[in-house]
Coordinates of C-alpha atoms in Angstrom, one line a residue:
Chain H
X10 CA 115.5 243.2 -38.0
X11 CA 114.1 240.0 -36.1
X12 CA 112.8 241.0 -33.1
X13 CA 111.9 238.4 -30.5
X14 CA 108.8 238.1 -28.8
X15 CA 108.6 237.0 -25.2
X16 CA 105.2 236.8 -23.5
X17 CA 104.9 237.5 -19.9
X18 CA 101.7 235.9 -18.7
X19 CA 99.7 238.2 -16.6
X20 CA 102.0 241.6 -17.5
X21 CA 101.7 241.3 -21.2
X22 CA 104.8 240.8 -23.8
X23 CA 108.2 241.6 -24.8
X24 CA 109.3 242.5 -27.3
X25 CA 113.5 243.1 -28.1
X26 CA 115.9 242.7 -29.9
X27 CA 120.0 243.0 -30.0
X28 CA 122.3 246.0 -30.9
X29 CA 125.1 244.9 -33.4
X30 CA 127.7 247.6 -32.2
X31 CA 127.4 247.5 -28.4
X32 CA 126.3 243.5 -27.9
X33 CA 123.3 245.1 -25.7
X34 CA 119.6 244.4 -26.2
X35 CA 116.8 247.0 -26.6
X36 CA 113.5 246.5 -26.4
X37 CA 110.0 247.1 -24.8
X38 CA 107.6 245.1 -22.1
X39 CA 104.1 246.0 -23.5
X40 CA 101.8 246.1 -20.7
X41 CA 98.0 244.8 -20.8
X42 CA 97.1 248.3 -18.8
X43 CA 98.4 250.0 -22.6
X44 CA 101.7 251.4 -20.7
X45 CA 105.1 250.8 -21.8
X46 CA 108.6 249.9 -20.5
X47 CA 111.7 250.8 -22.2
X48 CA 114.1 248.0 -21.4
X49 CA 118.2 248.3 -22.6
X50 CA 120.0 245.2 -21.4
X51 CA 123.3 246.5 -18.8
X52 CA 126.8 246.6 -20.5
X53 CA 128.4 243.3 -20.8
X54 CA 125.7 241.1 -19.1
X55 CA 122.7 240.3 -21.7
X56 CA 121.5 238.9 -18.8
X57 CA 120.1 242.1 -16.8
X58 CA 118.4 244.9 -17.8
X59 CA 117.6 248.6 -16.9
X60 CA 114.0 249.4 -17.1
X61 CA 112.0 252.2 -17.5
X62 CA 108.7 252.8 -17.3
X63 CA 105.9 254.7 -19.9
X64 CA 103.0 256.7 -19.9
X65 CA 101.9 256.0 -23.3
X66 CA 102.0 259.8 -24.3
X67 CA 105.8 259.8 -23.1
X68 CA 106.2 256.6 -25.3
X69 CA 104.9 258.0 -28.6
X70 CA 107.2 261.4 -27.9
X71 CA 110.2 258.6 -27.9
X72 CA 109.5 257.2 -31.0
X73 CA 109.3 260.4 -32.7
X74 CA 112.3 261.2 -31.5
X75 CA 114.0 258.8 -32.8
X76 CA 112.0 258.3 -36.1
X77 CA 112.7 262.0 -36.8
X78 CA 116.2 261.9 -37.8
X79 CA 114.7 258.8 -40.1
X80 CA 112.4 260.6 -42.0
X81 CA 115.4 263.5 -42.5
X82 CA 117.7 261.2 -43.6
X83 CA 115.2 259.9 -45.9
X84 CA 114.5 262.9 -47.4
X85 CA 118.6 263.8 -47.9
X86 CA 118.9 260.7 -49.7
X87 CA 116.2 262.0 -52.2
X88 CA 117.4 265.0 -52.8
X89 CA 120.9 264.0 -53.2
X90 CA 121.2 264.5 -56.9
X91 CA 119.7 267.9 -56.3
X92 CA 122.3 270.3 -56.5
X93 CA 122.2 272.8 -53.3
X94 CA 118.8 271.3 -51.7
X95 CA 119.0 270.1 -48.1
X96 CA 117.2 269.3 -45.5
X97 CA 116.6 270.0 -41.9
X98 CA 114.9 269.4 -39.2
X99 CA 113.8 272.9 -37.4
X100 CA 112.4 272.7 -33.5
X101 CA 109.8 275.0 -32.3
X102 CA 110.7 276.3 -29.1
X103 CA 108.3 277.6 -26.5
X104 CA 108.5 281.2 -26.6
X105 CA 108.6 281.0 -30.7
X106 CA 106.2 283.6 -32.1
X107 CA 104.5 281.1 -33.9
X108 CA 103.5 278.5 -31.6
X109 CA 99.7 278.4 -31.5
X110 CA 99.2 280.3 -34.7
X111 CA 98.8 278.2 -37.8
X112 CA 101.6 277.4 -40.2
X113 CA 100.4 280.5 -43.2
X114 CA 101.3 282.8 -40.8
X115 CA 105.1 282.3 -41.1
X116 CA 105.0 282.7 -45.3
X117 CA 107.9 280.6 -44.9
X118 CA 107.9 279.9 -48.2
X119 CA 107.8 283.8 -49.9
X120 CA 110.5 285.0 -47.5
X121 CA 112.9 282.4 -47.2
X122 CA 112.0 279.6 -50.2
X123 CA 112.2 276.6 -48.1
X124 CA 109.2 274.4 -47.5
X125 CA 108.2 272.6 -44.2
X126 CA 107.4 269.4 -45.8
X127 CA 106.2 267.8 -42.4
X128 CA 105.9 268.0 -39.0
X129 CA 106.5 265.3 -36.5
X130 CA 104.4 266.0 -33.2
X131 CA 104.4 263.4 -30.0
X132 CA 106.1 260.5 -32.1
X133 CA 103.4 261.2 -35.1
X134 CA 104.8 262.7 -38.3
X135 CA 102.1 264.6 -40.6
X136 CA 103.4 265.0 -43.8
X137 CA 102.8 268.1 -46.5
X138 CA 100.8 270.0 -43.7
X139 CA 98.9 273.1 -45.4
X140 CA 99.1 276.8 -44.5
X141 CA 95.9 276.2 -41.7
X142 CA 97.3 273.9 -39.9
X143 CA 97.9 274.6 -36.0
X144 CA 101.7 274.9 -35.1
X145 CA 102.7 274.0 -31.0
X146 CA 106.0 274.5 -28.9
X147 CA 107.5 271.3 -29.5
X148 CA 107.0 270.4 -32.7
X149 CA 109.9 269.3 -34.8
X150 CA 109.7 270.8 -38.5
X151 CA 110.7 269.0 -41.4
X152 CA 111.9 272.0 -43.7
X153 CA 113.3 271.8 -47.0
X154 CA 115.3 274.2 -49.2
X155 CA 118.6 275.9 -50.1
X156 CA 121.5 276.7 -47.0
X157 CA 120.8 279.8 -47.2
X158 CA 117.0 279.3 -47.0
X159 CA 117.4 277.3 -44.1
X160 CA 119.1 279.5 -42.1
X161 CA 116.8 282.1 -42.6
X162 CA 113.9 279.7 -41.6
X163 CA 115.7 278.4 -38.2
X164 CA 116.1 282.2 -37.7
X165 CA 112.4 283.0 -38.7
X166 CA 111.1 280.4 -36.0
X167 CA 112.9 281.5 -33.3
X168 CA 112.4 285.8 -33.6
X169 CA 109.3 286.0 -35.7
Chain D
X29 CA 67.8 248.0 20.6
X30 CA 67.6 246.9 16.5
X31 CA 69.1 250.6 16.0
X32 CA 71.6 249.8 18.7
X33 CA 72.6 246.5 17.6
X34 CA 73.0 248.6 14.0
X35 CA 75.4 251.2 16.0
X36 CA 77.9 249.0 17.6
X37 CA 78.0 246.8 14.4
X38 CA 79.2 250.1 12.4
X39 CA 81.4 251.1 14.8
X40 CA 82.9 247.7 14.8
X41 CA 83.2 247.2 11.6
X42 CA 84.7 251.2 11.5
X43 CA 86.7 249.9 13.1
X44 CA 88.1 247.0 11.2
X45 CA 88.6 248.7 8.6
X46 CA 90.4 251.7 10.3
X47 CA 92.7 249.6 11.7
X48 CA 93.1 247.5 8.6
X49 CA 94.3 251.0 6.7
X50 CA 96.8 251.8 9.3
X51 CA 98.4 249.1 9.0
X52 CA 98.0 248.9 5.5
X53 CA 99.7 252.6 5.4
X54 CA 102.5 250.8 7.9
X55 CA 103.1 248.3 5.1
X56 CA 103.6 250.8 2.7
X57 CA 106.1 252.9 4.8
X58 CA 108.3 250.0 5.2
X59 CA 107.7 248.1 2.0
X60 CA 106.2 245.6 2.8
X61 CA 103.2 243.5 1.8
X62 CA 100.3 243.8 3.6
X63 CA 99.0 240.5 4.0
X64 CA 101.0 240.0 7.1
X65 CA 100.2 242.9 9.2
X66 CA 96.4 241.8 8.2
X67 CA 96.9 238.5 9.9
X68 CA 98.8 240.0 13.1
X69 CA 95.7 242.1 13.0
X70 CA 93.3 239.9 13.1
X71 CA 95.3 237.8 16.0
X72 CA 95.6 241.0 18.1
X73 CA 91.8 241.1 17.5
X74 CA 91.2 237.7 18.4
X75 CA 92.3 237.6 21.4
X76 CA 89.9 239.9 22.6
X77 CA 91.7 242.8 24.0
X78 CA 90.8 245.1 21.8
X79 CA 87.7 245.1 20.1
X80 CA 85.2 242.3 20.4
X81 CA 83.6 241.5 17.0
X82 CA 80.1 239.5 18.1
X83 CA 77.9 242.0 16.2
X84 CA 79.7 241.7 12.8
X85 CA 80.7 238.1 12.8
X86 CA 77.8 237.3 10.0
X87 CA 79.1 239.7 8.1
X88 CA 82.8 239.2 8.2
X89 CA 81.7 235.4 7.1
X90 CA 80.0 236.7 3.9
X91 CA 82.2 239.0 3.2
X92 CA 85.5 236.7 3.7
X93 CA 83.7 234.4 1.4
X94 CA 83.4 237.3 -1.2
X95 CA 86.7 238.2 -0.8
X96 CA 88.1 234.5 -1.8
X97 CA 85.6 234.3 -4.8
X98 CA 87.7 237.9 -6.0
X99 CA 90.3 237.0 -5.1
X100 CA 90.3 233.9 -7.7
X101 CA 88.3 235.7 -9.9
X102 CA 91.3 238.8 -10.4
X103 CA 93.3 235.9 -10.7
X104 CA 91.4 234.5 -13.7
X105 CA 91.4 238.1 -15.2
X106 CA 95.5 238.7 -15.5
X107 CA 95.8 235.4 -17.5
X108 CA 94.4 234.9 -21.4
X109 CA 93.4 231.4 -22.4
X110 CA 96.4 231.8 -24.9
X111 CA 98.5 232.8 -22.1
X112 CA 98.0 229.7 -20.4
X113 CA 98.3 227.4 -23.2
X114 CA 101.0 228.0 -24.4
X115 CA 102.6 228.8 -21.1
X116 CA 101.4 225.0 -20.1
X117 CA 103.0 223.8 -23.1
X118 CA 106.2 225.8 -22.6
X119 CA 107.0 225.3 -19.0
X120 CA 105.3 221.9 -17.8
X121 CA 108.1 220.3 -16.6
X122 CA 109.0 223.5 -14.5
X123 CA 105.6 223.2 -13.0
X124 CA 105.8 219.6 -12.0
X125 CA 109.5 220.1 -10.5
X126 CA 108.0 222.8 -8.7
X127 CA 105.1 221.0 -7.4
X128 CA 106.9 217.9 -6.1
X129 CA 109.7 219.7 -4.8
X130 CA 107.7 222.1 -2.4
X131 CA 104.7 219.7 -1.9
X132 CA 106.7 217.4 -0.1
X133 CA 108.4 219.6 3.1
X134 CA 104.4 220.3 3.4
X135 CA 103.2 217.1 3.4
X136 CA 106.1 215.2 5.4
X137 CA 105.5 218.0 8.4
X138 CA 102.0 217.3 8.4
X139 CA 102.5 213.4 9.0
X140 CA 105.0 214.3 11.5
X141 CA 102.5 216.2 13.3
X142 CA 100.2 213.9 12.5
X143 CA 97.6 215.8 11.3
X144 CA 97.0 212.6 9.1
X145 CA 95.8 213.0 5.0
X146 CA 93.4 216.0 5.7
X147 CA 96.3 218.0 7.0
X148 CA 98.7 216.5 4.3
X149 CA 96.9 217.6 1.6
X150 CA 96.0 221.1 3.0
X151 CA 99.5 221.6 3.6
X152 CA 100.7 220.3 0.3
X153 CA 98.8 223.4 -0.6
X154 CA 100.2 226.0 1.5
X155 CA 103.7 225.1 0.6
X156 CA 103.7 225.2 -3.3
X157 CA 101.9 228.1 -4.2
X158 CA 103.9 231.6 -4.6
X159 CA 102.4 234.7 -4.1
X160 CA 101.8 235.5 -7.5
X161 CA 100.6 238.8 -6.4
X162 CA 103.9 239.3 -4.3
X163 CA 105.7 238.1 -7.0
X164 CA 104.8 240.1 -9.9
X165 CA 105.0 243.4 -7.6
X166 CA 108.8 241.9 -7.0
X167 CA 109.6 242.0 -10.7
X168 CA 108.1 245.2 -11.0
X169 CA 109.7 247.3 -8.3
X170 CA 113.2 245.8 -8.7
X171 CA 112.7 246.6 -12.4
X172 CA 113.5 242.7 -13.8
X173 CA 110.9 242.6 -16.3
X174 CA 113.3 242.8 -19.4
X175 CA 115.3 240.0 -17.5
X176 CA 116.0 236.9 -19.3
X177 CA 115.3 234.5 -16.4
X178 CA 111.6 236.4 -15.4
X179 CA 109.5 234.4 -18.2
X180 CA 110.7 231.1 -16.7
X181 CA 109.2 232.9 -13.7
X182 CA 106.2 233.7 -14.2
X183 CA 105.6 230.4 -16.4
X184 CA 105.9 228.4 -13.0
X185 CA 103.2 231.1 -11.5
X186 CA 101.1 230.2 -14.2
X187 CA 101.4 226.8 -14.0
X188 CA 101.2 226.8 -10.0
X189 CA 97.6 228.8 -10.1
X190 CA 95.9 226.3 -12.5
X191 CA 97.1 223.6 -11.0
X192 CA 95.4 225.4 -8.0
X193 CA 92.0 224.7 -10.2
X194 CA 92.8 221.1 -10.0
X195 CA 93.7 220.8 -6.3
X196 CA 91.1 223.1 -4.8
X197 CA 88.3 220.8 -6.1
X198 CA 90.2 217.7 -4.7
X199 CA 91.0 219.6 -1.2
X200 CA 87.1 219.8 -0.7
X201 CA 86.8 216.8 -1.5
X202 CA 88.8 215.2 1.3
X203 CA 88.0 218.2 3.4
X204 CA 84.3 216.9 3.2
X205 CA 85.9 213.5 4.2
X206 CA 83.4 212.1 1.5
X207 CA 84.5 209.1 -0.2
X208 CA 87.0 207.8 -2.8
X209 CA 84.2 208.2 -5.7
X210 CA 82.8 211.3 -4.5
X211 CA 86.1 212.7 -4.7
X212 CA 87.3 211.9 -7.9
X213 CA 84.1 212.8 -8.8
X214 CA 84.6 215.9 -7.9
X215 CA 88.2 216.5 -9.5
X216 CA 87.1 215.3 -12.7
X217 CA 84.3 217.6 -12.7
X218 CA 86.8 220.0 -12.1
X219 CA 89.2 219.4 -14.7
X220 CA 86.0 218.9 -17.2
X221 CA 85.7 222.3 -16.3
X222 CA 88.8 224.1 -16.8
X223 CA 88.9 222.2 -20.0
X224 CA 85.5 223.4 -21.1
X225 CA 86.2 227.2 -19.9
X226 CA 90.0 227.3 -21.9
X227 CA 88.2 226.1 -25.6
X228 CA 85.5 228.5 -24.6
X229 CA 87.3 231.2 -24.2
X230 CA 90.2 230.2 -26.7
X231 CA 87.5 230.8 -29.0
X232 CA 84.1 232.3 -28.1
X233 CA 85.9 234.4 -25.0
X234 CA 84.6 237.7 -27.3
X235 CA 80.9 236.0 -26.5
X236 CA 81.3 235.6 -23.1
X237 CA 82.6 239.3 -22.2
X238 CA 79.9 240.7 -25.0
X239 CA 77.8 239.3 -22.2
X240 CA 79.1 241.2 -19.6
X241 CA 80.5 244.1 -20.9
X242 CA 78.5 247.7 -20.7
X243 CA 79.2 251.5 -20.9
X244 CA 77.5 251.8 -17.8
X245 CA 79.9 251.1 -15.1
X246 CA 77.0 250.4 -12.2
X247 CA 74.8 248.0 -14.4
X248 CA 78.9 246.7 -15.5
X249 CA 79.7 246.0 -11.8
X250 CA 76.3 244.5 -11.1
X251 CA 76.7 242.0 -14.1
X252 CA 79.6 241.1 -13.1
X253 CA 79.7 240.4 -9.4
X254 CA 76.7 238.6 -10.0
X255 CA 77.7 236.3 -12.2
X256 CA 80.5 235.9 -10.7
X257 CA 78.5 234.9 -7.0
X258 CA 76.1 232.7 -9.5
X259 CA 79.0 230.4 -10.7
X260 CA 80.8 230.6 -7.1
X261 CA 77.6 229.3 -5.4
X262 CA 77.1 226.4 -8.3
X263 CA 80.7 225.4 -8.0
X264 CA 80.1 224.9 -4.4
X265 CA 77.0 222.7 -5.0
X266 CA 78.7 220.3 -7.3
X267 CA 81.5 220.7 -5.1
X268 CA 83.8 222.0 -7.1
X269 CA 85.0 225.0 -4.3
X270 CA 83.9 228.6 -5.1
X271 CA 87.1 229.5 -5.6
X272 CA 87.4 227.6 -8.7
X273 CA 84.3 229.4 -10.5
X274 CA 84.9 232.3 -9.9
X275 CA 88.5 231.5 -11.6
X276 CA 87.6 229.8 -14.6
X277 CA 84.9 233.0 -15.1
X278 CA 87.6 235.4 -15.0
X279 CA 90.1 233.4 -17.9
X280 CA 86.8 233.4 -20.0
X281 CA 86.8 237.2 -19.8
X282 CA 88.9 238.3 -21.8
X283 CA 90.3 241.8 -23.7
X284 CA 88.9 245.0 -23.1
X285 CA 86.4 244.3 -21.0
X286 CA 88.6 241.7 -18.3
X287 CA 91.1 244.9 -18.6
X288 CA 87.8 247.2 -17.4
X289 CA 86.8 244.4 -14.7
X290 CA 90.3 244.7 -13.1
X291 CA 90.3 248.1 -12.5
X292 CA 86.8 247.8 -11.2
X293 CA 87.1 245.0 -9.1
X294 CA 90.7 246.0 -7.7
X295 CA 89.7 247.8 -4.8
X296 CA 86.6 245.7 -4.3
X297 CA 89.3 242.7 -3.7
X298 CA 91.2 244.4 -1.3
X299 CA 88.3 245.4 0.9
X300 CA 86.9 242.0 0.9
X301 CA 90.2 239.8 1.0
X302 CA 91.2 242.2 4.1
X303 CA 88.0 240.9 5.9
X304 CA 89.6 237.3 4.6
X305 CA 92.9 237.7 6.3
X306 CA 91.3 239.3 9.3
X307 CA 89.2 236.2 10.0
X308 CA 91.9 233.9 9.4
X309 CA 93.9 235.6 12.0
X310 CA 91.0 235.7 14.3
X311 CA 90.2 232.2 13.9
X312 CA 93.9 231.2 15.2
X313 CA 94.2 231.1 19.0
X314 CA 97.7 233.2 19.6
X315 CA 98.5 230.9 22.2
X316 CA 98.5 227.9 19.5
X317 CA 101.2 229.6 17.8
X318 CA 104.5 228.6 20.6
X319 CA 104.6 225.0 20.0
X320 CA 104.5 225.2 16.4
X321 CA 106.9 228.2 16.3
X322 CA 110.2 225.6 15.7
X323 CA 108.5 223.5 13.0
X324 CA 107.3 226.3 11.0
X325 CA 110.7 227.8 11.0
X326 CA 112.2 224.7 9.7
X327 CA 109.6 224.1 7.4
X328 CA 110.4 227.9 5.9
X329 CA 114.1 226.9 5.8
X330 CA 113.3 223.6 3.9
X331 CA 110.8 225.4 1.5
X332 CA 113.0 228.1 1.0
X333 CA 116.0 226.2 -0.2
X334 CA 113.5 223.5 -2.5
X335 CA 111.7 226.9 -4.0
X336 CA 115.0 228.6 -4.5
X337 CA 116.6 225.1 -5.9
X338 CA 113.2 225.4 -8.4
X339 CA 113.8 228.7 -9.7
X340 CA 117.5 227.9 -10.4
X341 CA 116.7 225.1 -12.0
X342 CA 114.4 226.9 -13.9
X343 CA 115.7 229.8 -15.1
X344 CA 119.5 227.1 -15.8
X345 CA 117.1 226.0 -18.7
X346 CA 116.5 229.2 -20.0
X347 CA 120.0 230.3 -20.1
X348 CA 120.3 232.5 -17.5
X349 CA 123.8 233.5 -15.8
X350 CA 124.2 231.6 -12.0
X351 CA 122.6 235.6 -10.8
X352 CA 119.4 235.1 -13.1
X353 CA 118.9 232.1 -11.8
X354 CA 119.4 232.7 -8.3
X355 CA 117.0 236.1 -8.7
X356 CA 114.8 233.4 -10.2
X357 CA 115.2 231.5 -6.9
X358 CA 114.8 234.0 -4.3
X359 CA 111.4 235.7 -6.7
X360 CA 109.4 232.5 -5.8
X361 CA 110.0 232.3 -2.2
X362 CA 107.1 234.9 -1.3
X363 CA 103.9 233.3 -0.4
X364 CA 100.8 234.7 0.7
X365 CA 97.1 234.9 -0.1
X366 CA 96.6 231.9 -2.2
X367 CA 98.5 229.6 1.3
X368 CA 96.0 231.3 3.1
X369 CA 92.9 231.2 0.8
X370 CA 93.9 227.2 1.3
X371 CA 94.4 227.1 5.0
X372 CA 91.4 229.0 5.6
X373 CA 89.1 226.1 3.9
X374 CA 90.6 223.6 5.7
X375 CA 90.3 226.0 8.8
X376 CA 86.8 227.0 8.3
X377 CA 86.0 222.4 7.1
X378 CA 87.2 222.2 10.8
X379 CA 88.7 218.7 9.5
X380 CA 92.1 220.0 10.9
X381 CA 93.7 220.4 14.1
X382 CA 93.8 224.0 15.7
X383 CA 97.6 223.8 15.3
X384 CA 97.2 223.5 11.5
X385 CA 95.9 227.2 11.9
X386 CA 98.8 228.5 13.6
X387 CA 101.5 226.6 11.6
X388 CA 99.8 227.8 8.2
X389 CA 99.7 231.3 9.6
X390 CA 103.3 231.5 11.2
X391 CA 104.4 230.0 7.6
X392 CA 102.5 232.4 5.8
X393 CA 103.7 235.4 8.4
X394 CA 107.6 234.2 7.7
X395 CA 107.9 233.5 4.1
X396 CA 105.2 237.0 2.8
X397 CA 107.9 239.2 4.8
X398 CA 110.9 237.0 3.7
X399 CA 110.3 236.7 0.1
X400 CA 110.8 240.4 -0.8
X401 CA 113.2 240.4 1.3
X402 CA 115.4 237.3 0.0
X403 CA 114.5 238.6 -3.7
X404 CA 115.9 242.0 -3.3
X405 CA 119.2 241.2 -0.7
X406 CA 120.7 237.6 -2.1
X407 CA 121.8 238.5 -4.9
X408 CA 124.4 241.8 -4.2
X409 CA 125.4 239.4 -0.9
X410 CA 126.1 236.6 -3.6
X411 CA 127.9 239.4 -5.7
X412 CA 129.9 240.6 -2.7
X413 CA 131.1 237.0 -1.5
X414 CA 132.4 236.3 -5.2
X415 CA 134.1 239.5 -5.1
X416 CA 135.8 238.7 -2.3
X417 CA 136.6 235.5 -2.9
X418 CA 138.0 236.3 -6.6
X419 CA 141.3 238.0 -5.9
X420 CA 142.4 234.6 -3.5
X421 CA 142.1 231.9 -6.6

């Protein structure tokens, strides 16, 4: 993908690049200050664009949003001469039972045989996290396993 | 009477600076920058109505003084060396478009006056430069920053403020009235300078803010403001204008720690340069300001179209639609504390008429409340006429 880079002396740089399917551009002004702008050119005029600005914390939760489905689709295309694996991607919602307690406590894998292979938290994804590690509302689960499996997990999540 | 010489100059200053935040706040309510409500301030002040400043005059000097060597000295700090290279090598023709188109309305009103050179030059000055400060907050609120035609923006505020470190230097110069030699002495000192300080800090800039850089923030402050005093006072003895030091020490710090100096310094700047504005308006006589009132409206019609024309022309070269470029236009009208931070050295020189104050002032008054103005409105008016016009062809 060939992003361009634009400085913009005394704000800092931008950085964008064009969409093939709606002729739009999308793109980001880093500022010097460490916030962000999300910039998405208007419809039709490459001219123009809508901006929106970042605190860096809501950036990084952007990026894992939409590097998520990335690392799922990833992980499809591995599996897909696996007969009857798939994978999903699980959210924890606040009022789960298992936000704040660490991922052991759900013995995901005895009760239902599907493994969360990763967890993307605030844009970061950490990958093959063990049975200690902290779980919090709004982390996305990566979870592996059979349909069956899965649907027990999602259900496991949300009722404990 | 020491301690009551002490009262009434607190109070006075209190003062100031209570009025200076209401109106501040005032500026803020209706969107506006505050630059202009400081200047109206200081001429209410002036004219001796309300308060009568004799006990703090000393220290509104100093600390106007202060206020331009921050002033320049923020402005070093938002640019990188790098920055400014390669926006120089970029956009130079911009610049010099920009700087003969808007020089000239300046410098043909001031020989109509006849104010003579001095005057000519001064208001050579006041004309070109944009409110850079203005400007970026322009780009920022109307959200433009993704724009195509805002880097061929900012490029011609880059290019305006150092040419600033060239002309500042030569404005002294003939401010001083010295001679031919002195003054190209002088410039080229000048220029030596700004060359010296962007290989320095191109590549030993980490040196130069290792220097000044600490944990402490009160040691960091002290460090800084010092040296930043120190190279404004030597730039004044080889006649090089404060101002410029104090610019050419904030490009040399760069990274983290010119990032750490700006948020430091910010409100600092504001205090001072408040005091700035203030003393500018106080040093123009309100009744100076009639019979100049025409010519500095036609001179803000004439500068408006040539900086309009130069931001069309500019943004045309980088591609963007006739509305880019006439956003372009309209971004660079705004001036404001860099025309003043000019009239007030040819003010406080006394090498210029006492209608030079007034017209520099009114101009400044006009084209700080105008810019936003013209920046935000021209363009959906533009929109609206083409609408209308469209269904008749």
């Amino acid at each position: 993908m060939d992003v361009e880079v634009t400085p913009l002396p005394g704000i800092g740089v931008r950085k964008d690049f064009p969409l093939g399917g709606s002729g739009r551009r999308v793109g980001v002004v880093d500022r010097k200050d460490g916030t962000v702008d999300l910039i998405l050119s208007r419809p039709g005029n490459p001219d123009e664009c809508e901006q929106v600005a970042m605190t860096v914390t809501e950036a990084a939760t952007l990026a894992g949003l939409l590097g998520a489905p990335q690392l799922v689709g990833q992980l499809v295309a591995e599996q897909r001469d696996l007969e009857g694996v798939n994978t999903r991607q699980l959210s924890l919602r606040t009022g789960s039972p298992y936000a704040g307690r660490p991922l052991g406590d759900t013995r995901m894998r005895t009760r239902t045989t599907a493994s969360i292979v990763a967890v993307v938290r605030g844009g970061q994804t950490i990958p093959s996290p063990g049975p200690d590690f902290p779980m919090a509302a709004g982390d996305q689960l990566i979870v592996v396993g059979t349909g069956a499996g899965l649907d027990a997990a999602a259900a496991i999540l949300v009722d404990g | 009477m020491v301690a009551d010489e002490t009262a009434l100059g607190l109070i006075q200053l209190g003062a100031v600076f209570f009025g200076l935040g209401l109106l501040g706040r005032l500026a803020a309510r209706i969107g506006l920058s505050p630059i202009p409500l400081y200047l109206i301030g200081g001429l209410v002040f002036g004219t001796g109505g309300l308060v009568e400043l004799h006990h703090v005059d000393q220290f509104i000097h100093l600390a106007s003084e202060i206020g331009v060597v921050l002033l320049l000295l923020l402005l070093g700090l938002e640019y990188t060396a790098d920055e400014l290279v390669t926006s120089m090598r970029r956009s130079w023709t911009a610049g010099v478009v920009d700087l003969l188109a808007n020089a000239t309305p300046g410098v043909v009103i001031a020989l109509l006056l006849g104010w003579g050179l001095t005057g000519a030059v001064a208001m050579a000055g006041v004309t070109v430069i944009s409110s850079s400060g203005i400007v970026a907050k322009i780009l920022n609120d109307f959200g433009r920053l993704g724009n195509r035609e805002t880097p061929a923006i900012l490029s011609i505020l880059v290019f305006e403020d150092l040419a600033m470190a060239a002309y500042l230097p030569l404005l002294t110069a003939v401010l001083a009235g010295v001679g031919f030699l002195t003054g190209a002495t002088s410039v080229a000192i000048a220029l030596i300078a700004v060359s010296v300080v962007l290989v320095i800090a191109l590549r030993y800039g980490r040196y130069v803010s290792m220097l000044i850089d600490s944990h402490d923030r009160e040691i960091f402050l002290l460090t800084l403001l010092g040296s930043a005093l120190l190279v404004a006072g030597m730039a004044t003895v080889l006649q090089v204008s404060a101002a410029v030091g104090a610019f050419l020490l904030g490009i040399a710090i760069s990274g983290t720690t010119a990032e750490s100096a700006r948020t430091m310094l910010e409100p600092l700047r504001d205090l001072f340069a408040a005091l700035f504005f203030v003393l500018f308006g106080l040093s123009t006589d309100p009744k100076s300001i009639p019979p100049v009132l025409g010519w500095a409206c036609v001179l803000v019609v004439v500068t408006v179209v040539t900086k309009v024309g130069t931001g069309w022309w500019a943004a045309a070269r980088a591609g963007a639609s006739r509305y880019g470029r006439l956003r372009a236009g309209t971004s660079l009208v705004a001036h404001g504390e860099f025309s003043i931070v000019i009239a007030g050295l040819a003010v406080s020189a006394g090498a210029v008429p006492a209608e030079f104050a007034a017209m520099a002032g009114t101009y400044v008054l006009l084209m700080a409340v105008l810019g936003p103005i013209a920046a935000r409105f021209a363009e959906p008016v533009v929109r609206r006429l083409d609408r209308l016009r469209a269904p008749a062809t």
